[in-house]
mmCIF file of C-alpha atoms in Angstrom:
data_model
loop_
_atom_site.group_PDB
_atom_site.id
_atom_site.type_symbol
_atom_site.label_atom_id
_atom_site.label_comp_id
_atom_site.label_asym_id
_atom_site.label_seq_id
_atom_site.Cartn_x
_atom_site.Cartn_y
_atom_site.Cartn_z
ATOM 1 C CA UNK A 1 -18.915 -77.704 -121.819
ATOM 2 C CA UNK A 2 -21.608 -75.511 -120.310
ATOM 3 C CA UNK A 3 -21.193 -72.178 -118.604
ATOM 4 C CA UNK A 4 -23.322 -70.330 -116.095
ATOM 5 C CA UNK A 5 -24.514 -66.935 -117.316
ATOM 6 C CA UNK A 6 -25.046 -64.454 -114.507
ATOM 7 C CA UNK A 7 -27.501 -61.616 -115.009
ATOM 8 C CA UNK A 8 -26.666 -57.993 -114.217
ATOM 9 C CA UNK A 9 -28.252 -58.045 -110.769
ATOM 10 C CA UNK A 10 -26.187 -61.039 -109.610
ATOM 11 C CA UNK A 11 -23.034 -59.517 -111.097
ATOM 12 C CA UNK A 12 -23.596 -56.280 -109.184
ATOM 13 C CA UNK A 13 -24.361 -58.113 -105.943
ATOM 14 C CA UNK A 14 -21.215 -60.249 -106.217
ATOM 15 C CA UNK A 15 -18.985 -57.184 -106.682
ATOM 16 C CA UNK A 16 -19.154 -56.700 -102.907
ATOM 17 C CA UNK A 17 -16.819 -59.708 -102.561
ATOM 18 C CA UNK A 18 -13.910 -57.738 -104.028
ATOM 19 C CA UNK A 19 -13.698 -55.557 -100.914
ATOM 20 C CA UNK A 20 -14.074 -58.314 -98.286
ATOM 21 C CA UNK A 21 -11.325 -60.483 -96.747
ATOM 22 C CA UNK A 22 -11.225 -64.150 -97.806
ATOM 23 C CA UNK A 23 -12.073 -65.436 -94.298
ATOM 24 C CA UNK A 24 -15.350 -63.535 -94.315
ATOM 25 C CA UNK A 25 -16.088 -64.703 -97.870
ATOM 26 C CA UNK A 26 -15.663 -68.276 -96.614
ATOM 27 C CA UNK A 27 -18.250 -67.623 -93.902
ATOM 28 C CA UNK A 28 -20.615 -66.017 -96.428
ATOM 29 C CA UNK A 29 -20.242 -69.054 -98.703
ATOM 30 C CA UNK A 30 -21.038 -71.394 -95.803
ATOM 31 C CA UNK A 31 -24.160 -69.341 -95.010
ATOM 32 C CA UNK A 32 -25.121 -69.313 -98.711
ATOM 33 C CA UNK A 33 -24.899 -73.114 -98.914
ATOM 34 C CA UNK A 34 -26.904 -73.540 -95.712
ATOM 35 C CA UNK A 35 -29.587 -71.192 -97.012
ATOM 36 C CA UNK A 36 -29.991 -73.370 -100.113
ATOM 37 C CA UNK A 37 -31.310 -76.188 -97.960
ATOM 38 C CA UNK A 38 -33.046 -74.345 -95.158
ATOM 39 C CA UNK A 39 -34.269 -71.291 -97.038
ATOM 40 C CA UNK A 40 -33.555 -69.123 -94.006
ATOM 41 C CA UNK A 41 -32.523 -65.508 -94.210
ATOM 42 C CA UNK A 42 -29.950 -64.827 -91.506
ATOM 43 C CA UNK A 43 -29.357 -61.398 -90.059
ATOM 44 C CA UNK A 44 -26.132 -59.654 -91.019
ATOM 45 C CA UNK A 45 -26.179 -56.891 -88.405
ATOM 46 C CA UNK A 46 -22.759 -57.654 -86.927
ATOM 47 C CA UNK A 47 -21.143 -58.242 -90.338
ATOM 48 C CA UNK A 48 -22.623 -54.975 -91.641
ATOM 49 C CA UNK A 49 -21.200 -53.060 -88.700
ATOM 50 C CA UNK A 50 -17.747 -54.650 -89.025
ATOM 51 C CA UNK A 51 -17.540 -54.132 -92.794
ATOM 52 C CA UNK A 52 -19.249 -50.745 -92.923
ATOM 53 C CA UNK A 53 -21.753 -51.975 -95.520
ATOM 54 C CA UNK A 54 -25.539 -52.125 -95.361
ATOM 55 C CA UNK A 55 -27.272 -55.366 -94.388
ATOM 56 C CA UNK A 56 -29.176 -55.381 -97.663
ATOM 57 C CA UNK A 57 -25.968 -55.420 -99.710
ATOM 58 C CA UNK A 58 -24.556 -58.302 -97.670
ATOM 59 C CA UNK A 59 -27.821 -60.253 -97.923
ATOM 60 C CA UNK A 60 -27.889 -59.659 -101.685
ATOM 61 C CA UNK A 61 -24.287 -60.871 -102.004
ATOM 62 C CA UNK A 62 -25.046 -64.030 -100.005
ATOM 63 C CA UNK A 63 -28.145 -64.662 -102.146
ATOM 64 C CA UNK A 64 -26.047 -64.203 -105.278
ATOM 65 C CA UNK A 65 -23.495 -66.682 -103.883
ATOM 66 C CA UNK A 66 -26.342 -69.135 -103.253
ATOM 67 C CA UNK A 67 -27.454 -68.698 -106.846
ATOM 68 C CA UNK A 68 -23.899 -69.053 -108.163
ATOM 69 C CA UNK A 69 -23.155 -72.238 -106.207
ATOM 70 C CA UNK A 70 -26.619 -73.751 -106.687
ATOM 71 C CA UNK A 71 -26.754 -73.230 -110.437
ATOM 72 C CA UNK A 72 -23.130 -74.293 -110.885
ATOM 73 C CA UNK A 73 -23.819 -77.545 -109.026
ATOM 74 C CA UNK A 74 -27.056 -78.077 -110.978
ATOM 75 C CA UNK A 75 -25.153 -77.672 -114.253
ATOM 76 C CA UNK A 76 -22.348 -79.862 -112.825
ATOM 77 C CA UNK A 77 -19.656 -77.350 -113.741
ATOM 78 C CA UNK A 78 -16.074 -78.517 -113.398
ATOM 79 C CA UNK A 79 -13.322 -76.250 -112.093
ATOM 80 C CA UNK A 80 -12.477 -74.769 -115.505
ATOM 81 C CA UNK A 81 -16.117 -74.060 -116.365
ATOM 82 C CA UNK A 82 -16.664 -72.470 -112.955
ATOM 83 C CA UNK A 83 -13.677 -70.152 -113.397
ATOM 84 C CA UNK A 84 -14.847 -69.204 -116.904
ATOM 85 C CA UNK A 85 -18.363 -68.541 -115.584
ATOM 86 C CA UNK A 86 -17.110 -66.041 -112.999
ATOM 87 C CA UNK A 87 -14.531 -64.510 -115.360
ATOM 88 C CA UNK A 88 -17.049 -61.822 -116.306
ATOM 89 C CA UNK A 89 -16.937 -60.551 -112.704
ATOM 90 C CA UNK A 90 -13.269 -59.560 -113.079
ATOM 91 C CA UNK A 91 -12.305 -60.984 -109.686
ATOM 92 C CA UNK A 92 -8.673 -61.166 -108.655
ATOM 93 C CA UNK A 93 -6.999 -64.541 -109.321
ATOM 94 C CA UNK A 94 -6.839 -65.224 -105.571
ATOM 95 C CA UNK A 95 -10.571 -64.599 -105.086
ATOM 96 C CA UNK A 96 -11.499 -66.667 -108.145
ATOM 97 C CA UNK A 97 -9.318 -69.536 -106.951
ATOM 98 C CA UNK A 98 -10.766 -69.284 -103.437
ATOM 99 C CA UNK A 99 -14.355 -69.394 -104.737
ATOM 100 C CA UNK A 100 -13.445 -72.331 -106.998
ATOM 101 C CA UNK A 101 -12.013 -74.278 -104.063
ATOM 102 C CA UNK A 102 -15.090 -73.550 -101.939
ATOM 103 C CA UNK A 103 -17.364 -74.631 -104.795
ATOM 104 C CA UNK A 104 -15.461 -77.863 -105.472
ATOM 105 C CA UNK A 105 -15.361 -78.723 -101.766
ATOM 106 C CA UNK A 106 -19.126 -78.321 -101.386
ATOM 107 C CA UNK A 107 -20.387 -79.385 -104.843
ATOM 108 C CA UNK A 108 -21.618 -82.815 -103.711
ATOM 109 C CA UNK A 109 -23.283 -81.353 -100.630
ATOM 110 C CA UNK A 110 -25.063 -78.751 -102.779
ATOM 111 C CA UNK A 111 -26.256 -81.421 -105.221
ATOM 112 C CA UNK A 112 -27.688 -83.430 -102.307
ATOM 113 C CA UNK A 113 -29.481 -80.332 -100.997
ATOM 114 C CA UNK A 114 -30.909 -79.609 -104.462
ATOM 115 C CA UNK A 115 -32.017 -83.227 -104.835
ATOM 116 C CA UNK A 116 -33.775 -83.165 -101.455
ATOM 117 C CA UNK A 117 -35.572 -79.884 -102.157
ATOM 118 C CA UNK A 118 -36.631 -80.631 -105.727
ATOM 119 C CA UNK A 119 -40.250 -81.396 -106.558
ATOM 120 C CA UNK A 120 -40.917 -84.918 -107.771
ATOM 121 C CA UNK A 121 -43.999 -85.546 -109.842
ATOM 122 C CA UNK A 122 -45.737 -88.916 -109.880
ATOM 123 C CA UNK A 123 -45.123 -91.039 -112.973
ATOM 124 C CA UNK A 124 -47.548 -93.367 -114.708
ATOM 125 C CA UNK A 125 -46.721 -97.038 -114.212
ATOM 126 C CA UNK A 126 -49.795 -99.140 -115.049
ATOM 127 C CA UNK A 127 -53.566 -98.940 -115.579
ATOM 128 C CA UNK A 128 -55.961 -101.824 -115.057
ATOM 129 C CA UNK A 129 -59.677 -101.540 -115.642
ATOM 130 C CA UNK A 130 -62.818 -103.599 -115.160
ATOM 131 C CA UNK A 131 -66.331 -103.065 -116.452
ATOM 132 C CA UNK A 132 -69.084 -103.883 -113.949
ATOM 133 C CA UNK A 133 -72.699 -103.894 -115.066
ATOM 134 C CA UNK A 134 -75.694 -103.793 -112.781
ATOM 135 C CA UNK A 135 -78.549 -105.440 -114.688
ATOM 136 C CA UNK A 136 -81.273 -105.397 -112.036
ATOM 137 C CA UNK A 137 -82.116 -104.254 -108.556
ATOM 138 C CA UNK A 138 -85.044 -104.736 -106.198
ATOM 139 C CA UNK A 139 -86.752 -101.630 -107.522
ATOM 140 C CA UNK A 140 -85.915 -101.882 -111.254
ATOM 141 C CA UNK A 141 -85.701 -105.220 -113.013
ATOM 142 C CA UNK A 142 -84.514 -104.304 -116.528
ATOM 143 C CA UNK A 143 -81.853 -101.764 -115.689
ATOM 144 C CA UNK A 144 -78.377 -101.671 -117.242
ATOM 145 C CA UNK A 145 -75.859 -99.458 -115.439
ATOM 146 C CA UNK A 146 -72.236 -99.907 -116.560
ATOM 147 C CA UNK A 147 -69.519 -98.735 -114.173
ATOM 148 C CA UNK A 148 -65.805 -98.684 -114.922
ATOM 149 C CA UNK A 149 -63.455 -99.482 -112.067
ATOM 150 C CA UNK A 150 -59.895 -98.303 -112.697
ATOM 151 C CA UNK A 151 -56.715 -99.108 -110.820
ATOM 152 C CA UNK A 152 -54.039 -96.538 -111.619
ATOM 153 C CA UNK A 153 -50.508 -97.375 -110.457
ATOM 154 C CA UNK A 154 -48.160 -94.401 -110.149
ATOM 155 C CA UNK A 155 -44.564 -94.093 -109.013
ATOM 156 C CA UNK A 156 -43.724 -91.344 -106.627
ATOM 157 C CA UNK A 157 -40.561 -92.643 -105.087
ATOM 158 C CA UNK A 158 -42.558 -95.789 -104.260
ATOM 159 C CA UNK A 159 -45.383 -97.503 -106.124
ATOM 160 C CA UNK A 160 -48.865 -96.297 -105.173
ATOM 161 C CA UNK A 161 -52.255 -97.511 -106.407
ATOM 162 C CA UNK A 162 -55.268 -95.249 -106.852
ATOM 163 C CA UNK A 163 -58.735 -96.696 -107.380
ATOM 164 C CA UNK A 164 -61.344 -94.788 -109.390
ATOM 165 C CA UNK A 165 -64.928 -95.469 -110.426
ATOM 166 C CA UNK A 166 -66.747 -93.746 -113.247
ATOM 167 C CA UNK A 167 -69.786 -94.193 -115.430
ATOM 168 C CA UNK A 168 -69.803 -94.603 -119.208
ATOM 169 C CA UNK A 169 -70.499 -90.920 -119.962
ATOM 170 C CA UNK A 170 -67.520 -89.658 -117.966
ATOM 171 C CA UNK A 171 -65.317 -92.414 -119.389
ATOM 172 C CA UNK A 172 -66.177 -91.358 -122.946
ATOM 173 C CA UNK A 173 -65.440 -87.723 -122.045
ATOM 174 C CA UNK A 174 -62.082 -88.737 -120.538
ATOM 175 C CA UNK A 175 -61.188 -90.709 -123.682
ATOM 176 C CA UNK A 176 -62.214 -87.761 -125.871
ATOM 177 C CA UNK A 177 -60.033 -85.331 -123.894
ATOM 178 C CA UNK A 178 -57.019 -87.678 -124.010
ATOM 179 C CA UNK A 179 -57.427 -88.145 -127.767
ATOM 180 C CA UNK A 180 -57.592 -84.369 -128.214
ATOM 181 C CA UNK A 181 -54.375 -83.979 -126.218
ATOM 182 C CA UNK A 182 -52.641 -86.585 -128.388
ATOM 183 C CA UNK A 183 -53.884 -84.870 -131.553
ATOM 184 C CA UNK A 184 -52.582 -81.547 -130.237
ATOM 185 C CA UNK A 185 -49.100 -83.067 -129.958
ATOM 186 C CA UNK A 186 -49.228 -83.782 -133.696
ATOM 187 C CA UNK A 187 -50.063 -80.179 -134.617
ATOM 188 C CA UNK A 188 -47.490 -78.005 -136.381
ATOM 189 C CA UNK A 189 -47.470 -75.442 -133.570
ATOM 190 C CA UNK A 190 -46.682 -78.056 -130.913
ATOM 191 C CA UNK A 191 -43.996 -79.697 -133.067
ATOM 192 C CA UNK A 192 -42.349 -76.294 -133.530
ATOM 193 C CA UNK A 193 -42.319 -75.700 -129.779
ATOM 194 C CA UNK A 194 -40.942 -79.186 -129.066
ATOM 195 C CA UNK A 195 -38.242 -78.701 -131.699
ATOM 196 C CA UNK A 196 -37.162 -75.441 -130.028
ATOM 197 C CA UNK A 197 -37.111 -77.015 -126.571
ATOM 198 C CA UNK A 198 -34.747 -79.783 -127.662
#
């Protein structure tokens, strides 16, 4: 069971929720979820006037709600884990239950938004190569010029092929660099880092 750890800044920003009615908190949560996908920063002029709080405090609270809901959905927190994650905020039981219900109702929507906005890197799928050699031309009869033609297949969401041509010198340099990278993975320093990451 994982928990979300909120830093001091988010804890302070979320304390504004203790002095706001639940209906307005529901609207702030809706705005926070929308801002996850759109990245917009709405104006809180009217809300600031009605609540008697500065716009910056309201914007910070909505950003903290976005962080709370986004990270909770990313970690796939269940209802118990969510309640335990916000326990440090010392919210009233009604407010905690209300936030839990809002989170559970929008968890799938938030996960879809996070999936759509995440960066996907291409993945290696296949490499085919061919060695072409030019042995003569009209100007030079005894010339040998090897050229490697590579077809690199990568998966983004779909399969894409990239064609490359290089000479023997650049191909040797590429092989040397790849071998150095593989040797670096075997070093003690890299193994220590990989052990700590896992």
